[in-house]
Coordinates of C-alpha atoms in Angstrom, one line a residue:
M1 CA -12.3 -14.3 12.2
A2 CA -15.4 -13.1 10.4
E3 CA -18.2 -15.5 9.6
R4 CA -17.9 -16.6 6.0
D5 CA -21.5 -17.8 5.2
D6 CA -22.1 -15.0 2.7
L7 CA -18.6 -13.5 2.7
D8 CA -17.1 -15.2 -0.3
L9 CA -15.9 -11.9 -1.8
W10 CA -13.0 -13.2 -3.8
E11 CA -14.5 -15.1 -6.7
G12 CA -14.2 -12.4 -9.3
Y13 CA -13.0 -8.9 -9.9
G14 CA -13.7 -6.2 -12.5
I15 CA -10.9 -3.9 -13.7
E16 CA -11.3 -0.7 -15.8
I17 CA -8.4 1.3 -17.1
E18 CA -8.7 4.6 -19.0
W19 CA -6.2 6.0 -21.5
M20 CA -6.0 9.1 -23.7
I21 CA -5.7 9.2 -27.5
V22 CA -3.0 11.7 -28.6
D23 CA -1.0 12.7 -31.6
A24 CA 2.0 10.4 -31.7
H25 CA 4.4 13.4 -32.3
S26 CA 3.1 16.3 -30.3
L27 CA 1.2 14.2 -27.7
D28 CA -1.7 16.7 -27.9
V29 CA -5.1 15.1 -27.3
R30 CA -7.1 14.0 -30.3
P31 CA -10.9 13.5 -30.0
V32 CA -11.4 10.4 -32.2
A33 CA -12.6 7.6 -29.8
D34 CA -15.8 7.4 -31.8
H35 CA -13.9 6.8 -35.0
L36 CA -11.7 4.2 -33.3
L37 CA -14.8 2.3 -32.1
A38 CA -16.6 2.7 -35.4
G39 CA -13.6 1.2 -37.2
V40 CA -14.0 -2.1 -35.2
A41 CA -17.7 -2.2 -34.3
G42 CA -19.5 0.1 -36.7
H43 CA -20.8 3.6 -36.8
G44 CA -22.3 4.8 -33.5
A45 CA -20.7 2.0 -31.5
T46 CA -20.0 2.6 -27.8
E47 CA -18.0 -0.5 -27.1
F48 CA -16.2 -3.4 -28.8
E49 CA -15.7 -6.8 -27.1
D50 CA -12.1 -8.0 -27.8
G51 CA -12.0 -11.3 -25.9
A52 CA -11.3 -10.8 -22.2
V53 CA -11.1 -7.0 -22.6
T54 CA -13.9 -4.7 -23.9
W55 CA -13.1 -1.3 -25.3
T56 CA -15.7 1.4 -24.4
N57 CA -16.1 5.2 -24.6
E58 CA -16.1 7.8 -21.9
L59 CA -17.6 11.3 -21.7
A60 CA -14.7 12.9 -23.6
R61 CA -14.0 11.9 -27.2
H62 CA -10.2 11.7 -26.6
L63 CA -10.6 8.9 -24.0
I64 CA -11.0 5.2 -24.4
E65 CA -11.5 2.7 -21.6
A66 CA -10.4 -0.9 -21.5
K67 CA -12.5 -3.0 -19.0
S68 CA -12.6 -6.7 -18.2
T69 CA -15.4 -8.3 -20.3
G70 CA -16.5 -10.4 -17.3
P71 CA -15.4 -11.0 -13.7
M72 CA -11.7 -12.1 -13.6
P73 CA -11.1 -15.0 -11.1
T74 CA -7.6 -13.7 -10.5
L75 CA -5.7 -10.6 -11.2
A76 CA -2.4 -12.5 -11.7
G77 CA -1.6 -12.3 -15.4
A78 CA -4.3 -9.7 -16.1
D79 CA -1.7 -7.1 -16.9
A80 CA -0.7 -9.1 -20.1
V81 CA -4.4 -9.1 -21.2
F82 CA -4.7 -5.3 -20.8
A83 CA -1.2 -4.7 -22.3
G84 CA -2.4 -6.7 -25.3
A85 CA -5.5 -4.5 -25.6
A86 CA -3.3 -1.4 -25.5
R87 CA -1.0 -2.7 -28.3
T88 CA -4.0 -3.6 -30.4
I89 CA -5.5 -0.1 -30.0
N90 CA -2.1 1.4 -30.7
A91 CA -1.9 -0.6 -33.9
R92 CA -5.3 0.7 -35.0
L93 CA -4.3 4.3 -34.2
A94 CA -0.8 4.2 -35.7
P95 CA -1.8 4.7 -39.4
E96 CA -3.5 8.0 -38.4
G97 CA -0.3 9.2 -36.6
L98 CA -2.0 8.6 -33.2
C99 CA -1.2 6.6 -30.0
L100 CA -2.4 6.0 -26.5
L101 CA -1.0 8.0 -23.5
P102 CA -1.3 6.6 -20.0
G103 CA -1.6 8.6 -16.8
P104 CA -4.5 10.1 -14.9
M105 CA -4.4 13.6 -16.4
H106 CA -3.0 15.1 -19.7
P107 CA -0.2 17.3 -18.5
W108 CA -1.0 20.3 -20.8
M109 CA -4.5 19.8 -22.1
Q110 CA -6.7 22.9 -21.9
P111 CA -10.3 21.5 -21.6
E112 CA -11.9 24.9 -22.0
R113 CA -11.0 24.8 -25.7
E114 CA -10.1 21.2 -26.4
F115 CA -12.9 19.2 -24.8
Q116 CA -15.3 17.4 -27.1
Q117 CA -18.2 15.3 -25.9
F118 CA -18.6 11.7 -27.1
P119 CA -21.5 11.9 -29.6
H120 CA -23.2 8.5 -29.3
G121 CA -24.8 6.2 -26.8
Q122 CA -25.5 8.1 -23.6
D123 CA -25.0 11.4 -25.3
A124 CA -28.3 12.8 -23.9
I125 CA -27.0 12.1 -20.4
Y126 CA -23.7 13.7 -21.2
R127 CA -25.4 16.8 -22.5
L128 CA -27.4 17.0 -19.3
F129 CA -24.3 16.8 -17.2
D130 CA -22.7 19.5 -19.4
Q131 CA -25.7 21.8 -18.9
V132 CA -25.7 21.4 -15.2
F133 CA -22.0 21.2 -14.4
D134 CA -20.1 22.4 -17.5
C135 CA -17.9 19.5 -18.5
R136 CA -15.2 21.8 -19.9
G137 CA -13.2 21.5 -16.7
H138 CA -10.4 19.2 -15.9
G139 CA -12.5 17.3 -13.4
W140 CA -14.9 16.1 -16.1
S141 CA -12.8 15.9 -19.3
N142 CA -9.2 15.4 -18.2
L143 CA -9.1 12.6 -15.7
Q144 CA -8.3 8.9 -16.1
S145 CA -8.5 6.3 -13.4
Q146 CA -8.2 2.6 -12.7
Q147 CA -11.4 1.3 -11.2
I148 CA -11.5 -2.0 -9.2
N149 CA -14.8 -3.8 -8.7
L150 CA -15.0 -5.9 -5.5
P151 CA -18.1 -8.1 -5.3
F152 CA -20.4 -8.7 -2.3
H153 CA -23.1 -11.3 -1.7
G154 CA -25.9 -10.1 0.5
D155 CA -26.2 -7.6 3.4
A156 CA -23.6 -9.0 5.7
S157 CA -20.8 -9.0 3.1
F158 CA -21.9 -5.6 1.8
G159 CA -21.5 -4.2 5.3
R160 CA -18.1 -5.8 5.9
L161 CA -16.8 -4.8 2.5
M162 CA -18.0 -1.2 2.8
A163 CA -16.4 -0.8 6.2
A164 CA -13.1 -2.2 4.8
V165 CA -13.2 0.1 1.7
R166 CA -13.9 3.2 3.7
V167 CA -10.9 2.5 6.0
L168 CA -8.6 1.7 3.1
M169 CA -9.5 4.7 0.9
P170 CA -7.4 7.3 2.8
L171 CA -4.3 5.4 1.9
L172 CA -4.9 5.0 -1.8
P173 CA -3.8 8.5 -2.9
A174 CA -0.5 7.9 -1.1
L175 CA 0.0 4.7 -3.3
T176 CA -1.3 5.7 -6.7
A177 CA -0.5 9.5 -7.0
A178 CA 0.4 10.2 -10.6
S179 CA -1.1 13.7 -11.5
P180 CA 1.4 16.4 -10.5
F181 CA 1.0 18.6 -13.6
V182 CA -1.8 20.6 -15.1
E183 CA -1.9 22.9 -18.2
G184 CA 1.9 22.6 -18.6
A185 CA 2.7 23.6 -15.0
V186 CA 3.2 22.1 -11.6
A187 CA -0.3 21.5 -10.2
G188 CA 0.6 22.0 -6.5
T189 CA -0.4 18.5 -5.4
P190 CA 0.7 15.0 -6.6
N191 CA -2.9 14.0 -6.9
H192 CA -4.4 16.9 -8.9
R193 CA -6.9 14.6 -10.5
L194 CA -8.5 13.9 -7.1
T195 CA -8.4 17.6 -6.3
V196 CA -10.5 18.5 -9.3
Y197 CA -12.6 15.4 -9.0
A198 CA -13.8 16.5 -5.5
G199 CA -15.2 19.7 -7.0
N200 CA -16.9 18.2 -10.0
C201 CA -20.5 18.3 -8.7
A202 CA -20.3 21.2 -6.2
R203 CA -23.6 22.5 -7.6
V204 CA -25.3 19.3 -6.3
P205 CA -23.2 18.3 -3.3
S206 CA -25.0 15.0 -2.6
I207 CA -23.5 13.5 -5.8
T208 CA -19.8 13.4 -4.6
A209 CA -20.4 14.3 -0.9
Q210 CA -17.1 13.9 0.9
V211 CA -15.6 11.4 -1.6
I212 CA -15.2 8.9 1.3
P213 CA -18.6 7.0 1.4
E214 CA -20.7 7.6 4.5
P215 CA -20.8 5.0 7.3
V216 CA -23.8 3.1 5.8
F217 CA -23.5 -0.6 6.2
T218 CA -26.8 -2.1 4.9
I219 CA -28.2 -2.2 1.4
D220 CA -31.5 -0.6 2.4
A221 CA -29.8 2.2 4.3
Y222 CA -27.6 2.9 1.3
H223 CA -30.6 3.3 -1.0
E224 CA -32.3 5.6 1.5
L225 CA -29.4 7.7 2.7
V226 CA -27.1 7.8 -0.4
L227 CA -29.0 7.2 -3.6
A228 CA -32.4 8.7 -2.8
P229 CA -31.0 12.2 -2.0
I230 CA -29.1 12.2 -5.3
L231 CA -32.3 11.7 -7.3
R232 CA -34.2 14.2 -5.1
D233 CA -31.5 16.9 -5.6
M234 CA -31.1 16.3 -9.3
A235 CA -34.9 16.3 -10.0
A236 CA -35.0 20.1 -10.8
Y237 CA -32.2 19.6 -13.4
D238 CA -33.5 16.3 -14.8
P239 CA -37.3 16.7 -15.6
E240 CA -37.2 13.8 -18.1
G241 CA -35.8 11.4 -15.5
L242 CA -32.8 10.5 -17.6
L243 CA -30.5 9.9 -14.7
D244 CA -30.1 6.8 -12.5
A245 CA -28.8 7.5 -9.0
E246 CA -26.5 4.5 -9.1
W247 CA -24.8 5.8 -12.3
T248 CA -24.8 9.5 -11.1
N249 CA -23.2 8.7 -7.7
A250 CA -19.7 10.1 -7.9
R251 CA -18.2 9.2 -4.5
G252 CA -14.7 7.8 -4.5
A253 CA -16.2 4.3 -4.0
I254 CA -19.7 3.6 -5.3
V255 CA -22.0 0.6 -5.1
R256 CA -23.0 -1.0 -8.4
F257 CA -26.1 -3.0 -7.5
S258 CA -26.5 -4.0 -11.1
R259 CA -23.5 -6.2 -10.6
N260 CA -23.3 -6.4 -6.8
C261 CA -19.9 -4.8 -6.3
I262 CA -18.3 -1.8 -4.8
E263 CA -16.2 0.1 -7.3
I264 CA -13.1 2.0 -6.1
R265 CA -12.5 5.1 -8.2
V266 CA -9.7 7.0 -6.5
M267 CA -6.7 5.2 -8.0
D268 CA -4.8 7.1 -10.7
T269 CA -4.0 5.3 -13.9
Q270 CA -0.3 4.4 -13.9
E271 CA 2.3 4.1 -16.7
C272 CA 1.4 0.6 -17.9
P273 CA -1.0 -2.3 -17.1
A274 CA 1.7 -4.1 -15.2
A275 CA 1.9 -1.2 -12.7
D276 CA -1.9 -0.8 -12.7
L277 CA -2.5 -4.4 -11.9
A278 CA 0.3 -4.6 -9.4
L279 CA -1.3 -1.9 -7.3
A280 CA -4.7 -3.5 -7.9
E281 CA -3.5 -6.9 -6.5
L282 CA -2.1 -5.1 -3.5
V283 CA -5.3 -3.2 -2.9
V284 CA -7.3 -6.4 -3.2
A285 CA -5.0 -8.1 -0.7
V286 CA -5.3 -5.3 1.8
A287 CA -9.1 -5.1 1.4
R288 CA -9.3 -8.9 1.9
G289 CA -7.2 -8.6 5.1
L290 CA -9.6 -6.0 6.5
V291 CA -12.7 -7.9 5.6
E292 CA -11.3 -11.1 7.2
E293 CA -10.4 -9.1 10.3
R294 CA -6.7 -10.0 10.0
W295 CA -5.6 -6.7 11.7
S296 CA -8.8 -5.3 13.3
S297 CA -12.4 -6.2 13.9
H298 CA -15.2 -5.2 11.6
A299 CA -16.7 -3.3 14.5
A300 CA -13.6 -1.2 14.9
Q301 CA -13.5 -0.5 11.2
A302 CA -17.1 0.6 11.1
R303 CA -16.6 2.8 14.2
M304 CA -13.9 4.9 12.5
A305 CA -15.4 8.4 12.3
Q306 CA -16.2 9.9 8.9
D307 CA -14.4 13.2 9.7
R308 CA -11.1 11.4 10.5
L309 CA -11.2 9.3 7.3
V310 CA -11.9 12.4 5.2
H311 CA -9.1 14.2 7.0
W312 CA -6.5 11.6 6.2
Y313 CA -7.8 11.1 2.7
Q314 CA -7.4 14.8 2.0
Q315 CA -3.9 14.8 3.5
A316 CA -2.9 11.9 1.3
V317 CA -4.2 13.8 -1.8
R318 CA -1.9 16.7 -0.8
H319 CA 1.2 14.7 0.2
A320 CA 1.0 11.2 -1.5
E321 CA 3.6 8.9 0.0
G322 CA 4.8 11.8 2.1
L323 CA 1.6 11.7 4.1
R324 CA 2.1 11.6 7.8
V325 CA -0.7 9.9 9.7
E326 CA -0.7 10.8 13.4
D327 CA -3.7 8.8 14.5
R328 CA -3.1 5.8 16.7
A329 CA -6.6 4.4 16.4
Y330 CA -6.5 4.6 12.6
L331 CA -3.1 3.0 12.4
A332 CA -4.2 0.2 14.7
L333 CA -6.8 -0.8 12.1
F334 CA -3.8 -2.1 10.1
D335 CA -2.1 -3.4 13.2
Y336 CA 0.5 -0.6 13.0
R337 CA 1.3 0.0 16.6
S338 CA 2.7 3.5 16.6
D339 CA 1.7 7.1 17.2
A340 CA 2.6 8.1 13.7
A341 CA 3.6 6.7 10.3
S342 CA 4.2 8.0 6.8
G343 CA 2.3 6.8 3.8
W344 CA 5.4 5.2 2.5
Q345 CA 5.9 3.3 5.8
L346 CA 2.4 2.1 5.9
W347 CA 2.5 0.8 2.3
E348 CA 5.9 -0.8 3.0
R349 CA 4.4 -2.8 5.8
L350 CA 1.3 -3.8 3.8
I351 CA 3.4 -4.8 0.7
E352 CA 5.6 -7.0 3.0
Q353 CA 2.5 -8.6 4.5
A354 CA 0.8 -9.2 1.1
A355 CA 4.0 -10.7 -0.3
A356 CA 4.5 -13.0 2.8
A357 CA 0.9 -14.2 2.5
G358 CA 1.4 -15.1 -1.2
S359 CA -1.2 -12.5 -2.3
L360 CA 1.1 -10.9 -4.9
S361 CA 2.1 -12.4 -8.3
A362 CA 5.7 -12.2 -9.2
T363 CA 5.0 -9.3 -11.6
A364 CA 3.1 -7.4 -8.9
G365 CA 5.8 -8.0 -6.4
R366 CA 8.4 -6.5 -8.8
H367 CA 6.4 -3.4 -9.4
C368 CA 5.6 -2.9 -5.7
E369 CA 9.4 -3.1 -5.0
H370 CA 9.9 -0.5 -7.8
W371 CA 7.4 1.7 -6.0
L372 CA 9.2 1.3 -2.7
R373 CA 12.6 2.0 -4.3
H374 CA 11.6 5.0 -6.5
G375 CA 8.3 6.4 -5.0
S376 CA 5.0 7.1 -6.5
L377 CA 4.6 7.8 -10.2
A378 CA 4.0 11.4 -9.3
S379 CA 7.3 11.6 -7.6
R380 CA 9.1 10.0 -10.5
L381 CA 7.4 12.3 -13.0
V382 CA 8.4 15.4 -11.0
Q383 CA 12.0 14.2 -10.8
A384 CA 12.2 13.4 -14.5
S385 CA 10.7 16.8 -15.6
G386 CA 13.4 18.8 -13.9
P387 CA 13.1 22.2 -12.1
S388 CA 11.8 24.1 -15.1
V389 CA 8.4 22.7 -16.0
S390 CA 7.0 23.6 -19.4
R391 CA 5.2 21.8 -22.2
S392 CA 8.5 21.4 -24.0
A393 CA 10.1 19.9 -20.9
L394 CA 7.2 17.6 -20.2
R395 CA 6.9 16.3 -23.8
P396 CA 9.9 13.9 -23.7
V397 CA 8.9 12.7 -20.2
Y398 CA 5.4 11.8 -21.4
R399 CA 6.8 10.3 -24.6
R400 CA 8.6 7.9 -22.3
M401 CA 5.2 7.2 -20.6
A402 CA 3.7 6.3 -24.0
D403 CA 6.6 3.9 -24.5
C404 CA 6.0 2.4 -21.1
L405 CA 2.4 1.6 -22.0
Q406 CA 3.4 0.0 -25.3
Q407 CA 6.1 -2.1 -23.7
N408 CA 4.2 -2.7 -20.4
S409 CA 7.2 -1.6 -18.5
A410 CA 7.8 0.6 -15.4
F411 CA 8.7 4.3 -15.6
V412 CA 11.9 5.1 -13.8

């Protein structure tokens, strides 16, 4: 077992969930997040603290984020808190004929003509990103994720947590895939959000790198090898020094030194907070198992080569729960003693172990069982849409998704 002197990672979590604002009838996006925030917090507001959940803006005007106001000591019951926030926001939007739509990508939005930038707060930074990267693409303006913040306390816990997160990341697209459509058609992968996300900052490759963080396990090395190159490479585009490397970093897991946590960013938003938080509980349970060396040593996790982790991550993006891992050394990190396993088989084992350890609430357990029975949300959406995909075919499917968010219930 790992030494626990500075390894008390489990005293608080941060959760962020992003939703789209749409027309309640057509489900087309509506860029009114600034009006929503102004209605509750005043003109120019960028956030509104509503008890345990804070509403805040994103880059695009049709997006709103709900985030935990402070660290949550447990995720059990957190779905009800976020579901309450969704209902409150929906009640605010309803008189204007609007509502929230869950999911990681709008299935027929065309950002080239529909994207509008949020006009307040960090708008100067948003304008800079638009100038450098052109934010009228899906990877900037049409993607919603759930983000989990896992805390660390000092160098040793940072290193152990980073090793665990890197090892876990290749399996996350197999679990949370929910973006199979783009611009009214089949996207070609069940994780299209992650496909476009990877190419967001191609003009400055150090910002996103390979999505999987590099094997850097000390705080000083992270500043030197990850953050410093971002500032160096962006200097030509940012003569006024507007950007902070920590904020600009767009890997799939980023370090937030301002609150001493690693933020996981590759989990697609699901159909309702109960589903989002169920998968969050599961991911936290597996991360904890890795940090505590339940299945493999920290040294073995840290030794796993970057190119292998990137390979299996990319395969999971393409295949979701249909991923086939043929890597005995990688599987052994989860004590899966076989030459090969599917993404579904791996998550079945991990769900069983988390449940047996008492790491899943009753609600989380039910939603994980739903996942095992019916597959990822991407698979369920493809099945529900039928063989002929079009905007008219997708509209009733995503209307059911809007109902799931309001009712905090699973999509079948």
